[in-house]
XYZ file of N, CA and C in Angstrom:
780
model
N 0.762 -1.336 -0.142
C -0.062 -0.157 -0.248
C 0.550 1.263 0.066
N 0.656 1.920 -0.883
C 1.412 3.553 -1.418
C 1.578 4.591 0.038
N 0.507 4.532 1.214
C 0.593 5.088 1.935
C 1.232 4.686 3.502
N 1.934 3.379 3.007
C 2.730 2.578 4.371
C 4.066 2.557 4.012
N 4.344 2.644 2.720
C 5.359 2.186 1.923
C 6.801 3.073 1.995
N 7.895 2.753 3.027
C 8.624 3.533 2.878
C 9.938 2.876 2.313
N 9.718 2.128 1.198
C 11.139 2.409 0.370
C 11.599 3.991 0.182
N 13.195 3.594 0.412
C 13.703 4.598 0.057
C 13.916 5.809 0.939
N 13.367 5.259 2.137
C 13.315 6.567 3.220
C 14.563 5.963 4.093
N 14.931 6.518 4.774
C 16.060 6.379 5.772
C 15.461 6.763 7.047
N 15.699 6.071 8.223
C 15.495 6.231 9.125
C 16.212 6.182 10.299
N 16.405 7.491 11.747
C 17.304 7.157 12.674
C 16.291 7.143 13.898
N 16.758 5.843 14.643
C 15.954 5.492 15.697
C 17.100 5.665 17.197
N 16.857 6.298 18.263
C 17.504 6.399 19.383
C 17.383 5.575 20.451
N 18.072 4.986 21.481
C 17.273 4.044 22.247
C 16.922 2.961 21.797
N 17.885 2.021 21.087
C 17.307 0.723 20.534
C 18.544 -0.321 20.727
N 19.151 -0.309 21.889
C 20.110 -1.187 22.274
C 19.617 -2.726 22.681
N 18.394 -2.683 23.526
C 17.553 -3.568 24.544
C 16.559 -4.266 23.174
N 16.813 -5.961 23.240
C 16.463 -6.593 22.346
C 14.805 -6.798 22.914
N 14.473 -6.427 23.719
C 13.071 -6.264 24.121
C 12.405 -5.069 24.674
N 12.994 -4.042 23.854
C 12.511 -2.432 24.149
C 12.108 -2.086 22.917
N 11.364 -0.705 23.143
C 10.564 0.009 21.861
C 11.560 0.467 20.456
N 12.611 0.450 21.107
C 13.469 1.327 20.187
C 13.570 0.058 18.865
N 14.003 -0.831 19.727
C 14.371 -1.597 18.546
C 13.109 -2.696 17.926
N 12.242 -2.747 18.504
C 10.955 -3.370 17.819
C 10.378 -1.733 16.814
N 10.696 -0.827 17.044
C 10.093 0.049 15.983
C 11.106 0.069 14.690
N 12.773 -0.004 15.061
C 13.452 -0.367 14.062
C 13.101 -1.614 12.849
N 12.214 -2.753 13.814
C 12.187 -3.942 13.036
C 11.034 -3.331 11.835
N 9.570 -2.587 12.538
C 8.447 -2.314 11.707
C 8.887 -1.492 10.508
N 9.689 -0.267 10.612
C 10.121 0.677 10.096
C 11.146 -0.251 9.023
N 11.641 -1.159 9.335
C 12.382 -1.933 8.119
C 11.351 -2.476 7.162
N 10.613 -3.407 7.775
C 9.377 -4.249 7.342
C 8.769 -3.323 6.238
N 8.674 -2.005 6.562
C 7.854 -1.082 5.783
C 8.712 -0.500 4.466
N 10.186 -1.244 4.274
C 11.033 -0.848 3.715
C 12.104 0.363 3.648
N 12.507 1.025 5.115
C 13.383 1.642 5.523
C 14.524 1.543 5.467
N 15.256 1.921 5.459
C 17.047 1.700 6.160
C 17.096 2.386 7.396
N 17.806 1.797 8.547
C 17.396 2.283 9.760
C 19.012 2.260 10.338
N 19.469 3.723 10.893
C 20.580 4.054 11.637
C 19.900 3.850 13.035
N 20.493 2.863 13.922
C 19.832 2.625 15.341
C 21.022 2.893 16.546
N 20.491 3.820 17.695
C 21.531 3.935 18.593
C 21.444 3.305 20.045
N 22.863 3.197 20.275
C 22.641 2.326 21.890
C 23.948 3.136 22.365
N 23.921 3.322 23.799
C 24.795 3.748 24.398
C 26.356 2.764 24.881
N 25.661 1.463 24.372
C 26.970 0.557 24.520
C 26.824 -0.283 22.973
N 27.757 -1.346 22.842
C 28.036 -1.826 21.757
C 26.802 -2.990 21.591
N 25.759 -3.469 22.450
C 25.068 -3.939 22.044
C 24.108 -3.831 20.767
N 24.211 -2.336 20.409
C 23.553 -1.761 19.411
C 23.870 -2.810 18.034
N 24.974 -3.204 18.154
C 25.534 -4.012 17.013
C 25.296 -5.379 16.834
N 24.974 -5.739 18.225
C 23.940 -7.391 17.837
C 22.583 -6.986 17.358
N 21.850 -5.692 17.927
C 20.576 -5.640 17.361
C 20.348 -5.093 15.365
N 21.869 -4.511 15.114
C 21.852 -4.750 13.392
C 22.034 -5.869 13.233
N 22.814 -6.765 13.614
C 22.875 -8.295 12.918
C 21.523 -8.896 12.637
N 20.497 -8.666 13.930
C 19.238 -9.418 13.922
C 18.568 -8.507 12.688
N 18.527 -7.318 12.572
C 17.935 -6.483 11.690
C 18.481 -7.298 9.926
N 19.591 -7.562 9.831
C 20.174 -7.563 8.666
C 19.705 -9.368 8.588
N 19.562 -9.956 9.318
C 19.177 -11.448 9.570
C 17.624 -11.449 8.783
N 16.728 -10.345 8.892
C 15.658 -9.839 8.651
C 15.712 -8.958 7.013
N 16.961 -9.089 6.185
C 16.625 -8.447 5.241
C 16.545 -6.941 5.753
N 17.095 -6.505 6.412
C 16.328 -4.714 6.624
C 18.118 -4.247 6.798
N 18.119 -3.744 5.846
C 19.393 -2.199 5.706
C 19.753 -1.817 6.850
N 20.529 -1.583 7.864
C 21.045 -1.264 8.854
C 22.201 -1.006 9.439
N 22.621 -0.148 10.238
C 23.759 0.422 10.589
C 23.650 0.672 12.330
N 24.555 0.636 13.057
C 24.588 0.810 14.690
C 25.497 1.837 14.808
N 25.018 2.704 15.777
C 26.082 3.887 15.958
C 26.075 3.492 17.688
N 27.303 3.392 18.377
C 27.232 3.538 19.708
C 27.831 5.050 20.136
N 26.729 5.686 21.095
C 26.627 7.383 21.087
C 26.142 7.649 22.481
N 26.305 8.629 23.207
C 26.118 9.040 24.368
C 25.011 10.282 23.803
N 24.033 10.688 23.845
C 22.840 11.723 23.186
C 23.299 12.541 24.306
N 23.557 12.673 25.113
C 23.343 13.602 26.001
C 24.647 14.812 25.730
N 25.367 14.421 24.786
C 26.899 15.083 24.393
C 26.230 15.714 23.049
N 26.395 17.127 22.751
C 25.763 17.708 21.301
C 26.372 17.217 20.310
N 27.868 16.726 20.474
C 28.266 16.347 19.459
C 27.986 15.215 18.844
N 27.807 14.355 19.929
C 27.303 12.819 19.377
C 26.016 12.514 18.543
N 24.938 13.676 18.912
C 23.914 13.615 18.023
C 24.252 14.022 16.747
N 25.259 15.027 16.219
C 25.687 15.382 14.989
C 26.377 13.789 14.086
N 26.604 12.944 15.101
C 27.677 12.336 14.721
C 26.535 11.368 13.801
N 25.469 10.639 15.018
C 24.705 10.203 14.312
C 24.074 10.669 13.149
N 23.683 11.651 12.732
C 23.055 12.244 11.641
C 24.176 12.022 10.404
N 25.135 12.433 11.022
C 26.130 11.987 9.679
C 26.444 10.859 9.086
N 26.902 10.089 10.278
C 26.913 8.599 10.183
C 25.578 7.698 8.983
N 24.544 8.448 9.119
C 23.317 8.403 8.568
C 23.515 8.572 6.970
N 23.691 9.857 6.792
C 24.006 10.556 5.740
C 25.166 10.361 5.227
N 26.107 9.599 5.529
C 27.652 8.992 4.817
C 26.817 8.032 4.195
N 26.159 7.139 4.930
C 25.970 6.041 4.467
C 24.870 5.943 3.085
N 23.294 6.693 3.524
C 22.536 6.904 2.717
C 22.212 8.239 2.020
N 23.002 9.378 2.320
C 23.136 10.353 1.558
C 21.517 11.273 2.155
N 20.412 11.016 2.999
C 19.850 11.563 3.239
C 19.537 10.963 5.133
N 18.311 11.708 5.484
C 17.714 11.270 6.696
C 16.410 11.705 6.556
N 15.083 11.005 6.278
C 13.663 11.493 6.441
C 13.012 11.209 7.885
N 13.218 10.020 8.457
C 12.420 9.873 10.185
C 13.470 10.159 11.015
N 12.828 10.232 11.663
C 13.553 10.427 13.439
C 12.760 9.913 14.371
N 13.080 9.313 14.861
C 12.320 8.356 16.511
C 13.294 8.473 17.277
N 12.808 9.525 18.394
C 13.099 10.152 19.432
C 13.198 8.985 20.495
N 13.693 8.002 20.902
C 13.284 6.898 22.211
C 14.280 6.967 23.116
N 15.090 7.063 22.984
C 16.247 7.286 23.832
C 15.726 8.124 25.223
N 15.865 7.667 26.502
C 15.478 8.065 27.601
C 15.465 7.473 28.565
N 14.628 7.775 29.707
C 14.442 6.728 30.877
C 16.033 6.612 31.357
N 16.740 5.276 31.556
C 17.882 4.738 31.912
C 18.271 3.808 30.441
N 19.676 3.693 30.716
C 20.507 2.958 30.107
C 21.019 1.861 30.742
N 21.879 0.891 30.341
C 22.662 -0.275 31.493
C 23.442 0.222 31.743
N 24.268 1.686 31.379
C 25.190 1.656 31.704
C 25.366 2.978 32.652
N 24.063 3.669 32.830
C 23.775 4.515 33.575
C 22.583 4.723 34.159
N 22.956 4.198 36.127
C 21.777 3.902 36.704
C 21.532 5.326 37.624
N 22.088 6.552 36.898
C 21.907 8.043 37.906
C 20.555 8.542 37.634
N 20.168 8.165 36.357
C 18.263 8.954 35.803
C 17.500 8.902 36.015
N 17.013 8.060 37.779
C 16.023 7.860 38.228
C 15.653 9.211 38.663
N 14.228 9.516 38.616
C 13.896 10.656 39.746
C 13.548 10.779 41.144
N 12.794 11.052 41.620
C 12.083 11.438 42.899
C 11.492 12.173 42.855
N 10.570 12.686 44.315
C 9.902 13.999 44.375
C 10.737 14.961 44.612
N 9.949 15.964 44.228
C 10.835 17.339 44.315
C 11.587 17.860 45.726
N 10.707 17.414 46.617
C 11.659 17.645 48.209
C 12.822 17.346 48.350
N 12.916 16.093 47.665
C 14.234 15.146 48.131
C 15.000 14.988 46.708
N 14.545 15.901 45.814
C 15.331 15.459 44.364
C 16.398 16.229 43.825
N 18.289 16.084 44.288
C 18.954 17.032 44.199
C 18.917 17.961 43.015
N 19.275 18.632 42.567
C 19.398 19.556 41.365
C 20.338 19.007 40.271
N 21.386 18.260 40.749
C 22.163 17.595 39.616
C 21.240 16.567 39.134
N 20.701 15.491 40.097
C 20.069 14.563 39.640
C 18.968 15.403 38.559
N 18.068 16.149 39.142
C 17.240 16.902 38.243
C 17.580 17.011 36.588
N 18.669 17.660 36.537
C 19.539 18.232 35.469
C 19.530 16.793 34.264
N 20.104 15.462 35.025
C 20.743 14.493 34.247
C 19.532 14.023 34.045
N 18.477 13.872 34.714
C 17.277 13.470 34.284
C 16.548 13.768 32.803
N 16.869 14.982 33.001
C 16.196 16.122 31.836
C 16.961 16.079 31.165
N 18.728 15.926 30.952
C 19.598 15.677 29.899
C 19.196 14.214 29.043
N 19.021 13.600 29.923
C 18.538 11.777 29.402
C 17.475 12.091 28.743
N 16.236 12.395 29.071
C 14.935 12.301 28.315
C 14.779 13.227 27.665
N 14.907 14.487 27.947
C 14.292 15.609 27.092
C 15.449 16.384 25.839
N 16.609 16.630 26.833
C 17.559 17.451 25.804
C 18.091 16.219 24.920
N 18.145 14.964 24.970
C 18.752 14.016 23.736
C 17.653 14.258 22.596
N 16.318 14.211 22.887
C 15.580 14.422 21.792
C 15.440 15.873 20.904
N 15.861 16.759 21.941
C 15.978 18.406 21.483
C 17.219 18.303 20.289
N 18.185 17.576 20.834
C 19.733 17.733 20.202
C 19.819 16.665 18.919
N 19.040 15.466 18.931
C 19.121 14.713 17.742
C 17.822 15.494 16.761
N 16.761 15.919 17.039
C 15.774 16.486 16.060
C 16.728 17.919 15.374
N 17.275 18.855 16.076
C 18.213 19.785 15.653
C 19.075 19.273 14.767
N 19.942 18.354 15.278
C 20.455 17.527 13.814
C 19.969 17.135 12.812
N 19.102 16.396 12.629
C 18.331 15.633 11.613
C 17.247 16.737 11.078
N 17.043 17.299 11.679
C 16.083 18.638 10.762
C 16.773 19.200 9.115
N 18.170 19.988 9.439
C 18.330 19.851 7.941
C 18.487 19.008 6.813
N 18.638 17.798 7.303
C 18.421 16.971 6.254
C 17.333 16.529 5.653
N 15.792 16.513 6.561
C 14.752 16.349 6.070
C 14.461 17.842 5.031
N 14.588 18.806 5.720
C 14.290 20.238 5.073
C 15.256 19.876 3.470
N 16.141 19.609 3.336
C 16.685 19.679 2.091
C 16.050 18.811 0.934
N 15.211 17.795 1.781
C 14.240 16.790 0.624
C 13.267 17.150 0.395
N 12.569 17.849 1.780
C 11.234 18.603 1.483
C 10.318 17.668 2.261
N 10.720 16.620 3.181
C 9.980 15.809 3.425
C 10.275 15.304 4.952
N 9.777 15.185 5.914
C 10.412 14.648 6.999
C 9.275 13.759 8.423
N 9.505 13.210 9.005
C 8.678 12.826 10.034
C 9.525 12.398 11.486
N 8.989 12.843 12.324
C 9.690 13.223 13.859
C 8.618 12.690 14.673
N 9.179 11.493 15.294
C 8.087 10.900 16.611
C 8.917 11.107 17.944
N 8.142 11.412 18.958
C 8.913 11.401 20.154
C 7.882 10.110 21.138
N 8.896 9.206 21.333
C 8.009 8.218 22.358
C 8.474 8.805 23.688
N 7.309 9.428 24.226
C 6.556 10.239 25.619
C 6.600 9.073 26.496
N 5.308 9.585 27.078
C 4.741 8.627 28.205
C 3.560 8.869 28.547
N 2.549 7.970 29.286
C 1.728 8.801 29.926
C 1.602 9.945 31.165
N 3.026 9.098 31.564
C 3.312 9.918 32.826
C 4.531 11.262 32.236
N 3.336 12.090 33.102
C 3.882 13.803 32.419
C 2.636 14.497 31.827
N 2.317 13.873 30.440
C 1.427 14.397 29.559
C 0.413 14.282 29.769
N 0.001 13.200 30.685
C -1.295 12.486 30.896
C -1.820 12.311 32.260
N -1.118 11.897 33.128
C -0.894 11.758 34.365
C 0.288 11.287 35.371
N 0.509 10.984 36.100
C 2.076 11.144 36.989
C 1.922 10.328 38.023
N 3.017 9.740 38.421
C 3.605 8.806 39.618
C 4.297 9.335 40.346
N 3.896 9.064 42.078
C 4.638 9.176 42.714
C 6.187 9.655 42.630
N 6.483 10.109 43.452
C 8.157 10.819 43.138
C 8.949 10.236 41.964
N 8.220 11.018 40.931
C 8.793 11.052 39.673
C 8.867 12.389 39.024
N 9.505 13.124 39.674
C 9.084 14.634 39.037
C 10.160 14.844 37.831
N 11.290 14.723 37.726
C 12.058 15.119 36.467
C 11.502 14.077 35.452
N 11.127 12.751 35.713
C 11.269 12.079 34.112
C 9.355 12.703 33.902
N 8.711 12.961 34.547
C 7.134 13.186 34.229
C 7.493 14.959 33.758
N 8.321 15.517 33.926
C 8.210 16.687 33.395
C 9.355 17.015 32.097
N 9.969 15.948 32.141
C 10.868 15.763 30.510
C 9.899 15.363 29.682
N 9.229 14.515 30.202
C 8.355 13.821 28.910
C 6.641 14.385 28.563
N 6.535 15.191 29.868
C 5.269 16.483 28.979
C 5.941 17.350 28.369
N 7.423 17.933 28.634
C 8.361 18.553 27.568
C 8.077 18.346 26.405
N 8.492 16.990 26.065
C 8.366 16.536 24.689
C 7.400 16.643 23.555
N 6.208 16.778 24.616
C 4.906 16.986 24.011
C 4.953 18.315 23.762
N 5.302 19.213 24.314
C 5.557 20.793 23.978
C 6.455 21.297 23.038
N 7.703 20.263 22.853
C 8.156 20.310 21.894
C 8.176 20.285 20.492
N 6.916 18.837 20.909
C 6.173 18.736 19.129
C 5.609 19.477 18.834
N 4.830 20.066 19.751
C 3.895 20.906 19.089
C 4.694 22.143 18.382
N 5.724 22.438 18.977
C 6.344 23.489 18.185
C 7.121 23.612 17.074
N 7.889 22.296 17.176
C 8.089 21.673 15.718
C 7.102 21.736 14.228
N 5.889 21.196 15.177
C 4.421 21.040 14.226
C 4.397 22.302 13.219
N 4.415 23.262 14.134
C 4.471 24.785 13.898
C 5.567 25.378 13.040
N 6.242 24.855 13.384
C 7.634 25.692 12.687
C 8.031 24.730 11.402
N 8.044 23.675 11.475
C 8.343 22.736 10.077
C 7.309 22.263 9.045
N 6.017 22.629 9.614
C 5.039 22.367 8.281
C 5.246 22.759 7.254
N 5.439 23.887 7.210
C 6.089 24.230 5.494
C 7.000 23.645 4.687
N 7.893 23.258 5.744
C 9.357 22.225 5.057
C 8.444 20.876 5.076
N 7.466 20.370 4.989
C 7.099 19.112 5.078
C 7.429 18.196 5.720
N 7.487 18.565 6.909
C 7.933 17.818 7.937
C 6.676 17.974 9.706
N 6.520 16.353 9.520
C 5.665 16.225 10.985
C 6.107 15.999 12.006
N 5.641 16.260 13.215
C 6.155 16.130 14.358
C 5.145 15.525 15.222
N 5.016 14.389 15.865
C 3.933 13.547 16.920
C 4.887 12.977 17.507
N 4.044 12.685 18.955
C 4.425 11.908 20.117
C 3.583 10.608 20.213
N 4.277 9.656 20.556
C 3.598 8.702 21.238
C 3.455 8.539 22.757
N 2.341 8.427 23.727
C 2.759 8.143 24.934
C 2.428 6.844 25.615
N 3.050 5.975 25.541
C 2.542 4.616 26.261
C 2.426 4.488 27.637
N 1.717 3.371 28.096
C 1.477 3.208 29.782
C 2.185 1.931 29.706
N 1.459 1.251 30.562
C 2.812 0.223 31.049
C 3.433 -0.891 30.101
N 4.293 -0.964 29.677
C 4.780 -1.807 28.677
C 5.821 -3.223 29.403
N 5.542 -3.870 28.392
C 6.332 -5.254 29.072
C 7.640 -5.174 28.121
N 8.783 -4.830 28.879
C 9.741 -4.736 28.215
C 10.652 -5.447 29.447
N 11.983 -5.361 29.177
C 13.352 -6.367 29.812
C 13.101 -5.723 31.195
N 13.107 -4.169 31.131
C 13.149 -3.605 32.440
C 12.108 -3.389 33.024
N 10.730 -3.733 33.152
C 9.652 -3.900 33.582
C 9.761 -4.445 35.048
N 9.134 -3.965 36.011
C 9.317 -4.548 37.397
C 7.859 -5.521 37.861
N 8.093 -5.860 38.553
C 6.901 -6.518 39.208
C 5.906 -6.087 39.512
N 5.905 -4.429 40.058
C 4.921 -3.839 40.744
C 4.159 -3.268 39.203
N 4.928 -3.079 38.338
C 4.735 -2.591 36.845
C 3.683 -3.299 36.260
N 4.383 -4.802 36.427
C 3.394 -6.133 35.902
C 1.842 -5.796 36.517
N 1.902 -5.454 37.675
C 0.614 -5.716 38.602
C 0.037 -4.446 38.048
N 0.772 -3.495 37.749
C -0.140 -2.121 37.241
C -1.219 -2.225 35.817
N -0.322 -3.197 35.068
C -0.614 -3.423 33.777
C -1.677 -4.351 33.978
N -1.978 -4.764 35.153
C -3.049 -6.109 34.697
C -4.407 -5.327 35.585
N -4.382 -4.106 36.029
C -5.075 -3.564 36.332
C -5.874 -2.502 35.361
N -5.547 -2.112 34.128
C -5.782 -1.410 32.745
C -7.301 -2.392 32.347
N -7.904 -1.455 31.747
C -9.140 -2.192 31.159
C -8.458 -3.562 30.563
N -7.683 -3.250 29.607
C -7.354 -4.699 28.691
C -6.467 -5.874 29.663
N -6.749 -5.622 30.773
C -6.104 -6.491 31.664
C -4.831 -7.052 31.652
N -3.579 -6.217 30.994
C -2.488 -6.814 30.939
C -1.525 -5.461 30.515
N -0.012 -5.560 30.355
C 0.526 -4.628 29.741
C 0.837 -4.598 28.395
N 0.813 -3.455 27.744
C 1.467 -3.749 26.350
C 2.322 -4.287 25.901
N 2.791 -4.650 24.680
C 4.238 -5.044 24.142
C 4.840 -4.211 23.933
N 6.109 -4.012 23.575
C 7.225 -3.389 22.484
C 6.411 -2.985 21.288
N 6.012 -4.331 20.999
C 5.438 -3.762 19.305
C 4.528 -3.283 18.994
N 3.638 -3.356 20.500
C 1.946 -2.361 20.135
C 2.319 -1.054 20.208
N 3.146 -0.635 20.598
C 3.743 0.703 20.652
C 4.567 1.080 19.249
N 5.602 -0.064 18.918
C 6.179 0.204 17.404
C 4.957 0.677 16.217
N 4.090 -0.375 16.500
C 3.138 -0.249 15.150
C 2.399 1.328 15.065
N 2.110 1.828 16.077
C 1.635 3.270 16.157
C 2.846 3.948 15.247
N 4.202 4.184 16.291
C 5.082 4.592 16.126
C 5.454 4.746 14.295
N 5.524 3.918 14.034
C 5.852 3.007 12.480
C 4.798 4.091 11.545
N 3.551 3.914 12.016
C 2.303 4.579 11.152
C 2.600 6.035 11.025
N 2.528 6.497 12.159
C 3.068 8.201 12.282
C 4.124 8.618 11.194
N 5.023 7.432 10.956
C 6.290 8.180 10.193
C 6.245 7.549 8.694
N 4.491 7.295 8.308
C 4.519 6.823 6.874
C 3.928 8.176 5.946
N 4.018 7.839 4.717
C 3.190 8.725 3.515
C 1.819 9.389 4.623
N 1.084 8.232 4.745
C -0.333 7.937 4.749
C -0.702 8.959 6.227
N 0.180 9.372 6.850
C 0.175 10.134 7.993
C 0.617 11.273 8.128
N 0.515 11.991 6.829
C 0.797 13.351 6.103
C -0.009 14.667 6.587
N -1.074 14.290 7.328
C -2.029 15.349 7.467
C -2.409 15.387 9.328
N -1.245 14.448 9.926
C -1.397 14.630 11.401
C -0.044 14.963 11.947
N -0.231 16.172 12.777
C 0.825 16.911 13.254
C 0.703 17.849 14.827
N 1.450 17.338 15.167
C 1.516 18.189 16.843
C 0.558 17.582 17.669
N 0.604 16.196 17.812
C -0.374 15.279 18.303
C 0.442 14.540 19.027
N -0.217 14.005 20.359
C 0.181 13.079 21.417
C -0.691 11.938 21.316
N -0.085 11.055 20.805
C -1.378 9.287 20.734
C -0.552 8.703 22.086
N -1.916 8.646 22.767
C -1.788 7.796 24.014
C -1.884 6.484 23.575
N -0.873 5.581 23.849
C -1.210 4.207 23.897
C -1.176 3.282 25.215
N -2.395 3.368 26.041
C -1.775 2.386 27.064
C -3.812 1.459 27.803
N -3.630 0.820 26.674
C -4.564 -0.032 27.410
C -5.940 0.218 28.071
N -5.967 1.390 27.638
C -7.371 2.337 28.324
C -6.844 2.732 29.368
N -5.750 2.737 30.370
C -5.649 3.167 31.645
C -6.237 4.617 31.714
N -5.739 5.492 31.051
C -5.989 6.891 31.249
C -7.421 7.414 31.723
N -7.962 6.293 30.624
C -9.600 6.702 30.813
C -10.446 5.962 31.681
N -9.913 5.250 32.570
C -10.691 4.268 33.390
C -11.032 5.109 34.868
N -11.926 5.318 35.210
C -12.457 5.920 36.549
C -12.441 5.312 37.576
N -13.137 3.573 37.055
C -12.739 2.825 38.065
C -11.824 1.958 37.923
N -11.000 1.622 38.937
C -10.185 0.297 38.796
C -10.368 -0.461 39.393
N -11.083 -0.749 40.546
C -11.457 -1.890 41.339
C -12.380 -3.009 40.395
N -12.186 -4.151 40.183
C -12.903 -5.251 39.742
C -14.171 -5.538 40.662
């Protein structure tokens, strides 16, 4: 179907090192729609994901990068353009925590050191800003682009206890999306966010599994169930959708009654 065809398009997906994570699931779906993919992670495991994608006939390249460093974002985009001469799609999935950084956890305002606040914002918000700033010129050159932020229901829709910095950063991603949507519409570039709820990735805790069971659908979502809407937002068929935040949470944010 032409509206779903990404043949000839080049995507960059950040935070795609985990084999069970949303980022890698997005890479798979974009590749199946025809896109070539540059994926990033903070460790060398990104190259394992590249080998898996190539085994599925997806043209892929991996880059190890700490995207809180401004020059790293520029390097990722340069790696993609050197290989394929273009970047059409950017999925900003990096954030939360990484396997080599356990200091990005949040806390309540009264007990949250300022350095920890800034660290969480750098990982969850600044990475998206830096990657977007680096990728937009390549999209403007071809007059076509898709930017998708992987936000969260935490922040834009609701909040958890003792999670101030994470909630603030994820809410700010939606504000960034709306600003980009207005500024870049004339260049043929759309910008949207997806807000996942409880998702069964390798980092999900037992408490989170229980929370997922309390949603109207009675379970946590899968990484692939986030990857599909992300991938659709990257397609030609999503051309008239911009500046929006799509909540994908099994109905959790609309359920007024939780007791069964």
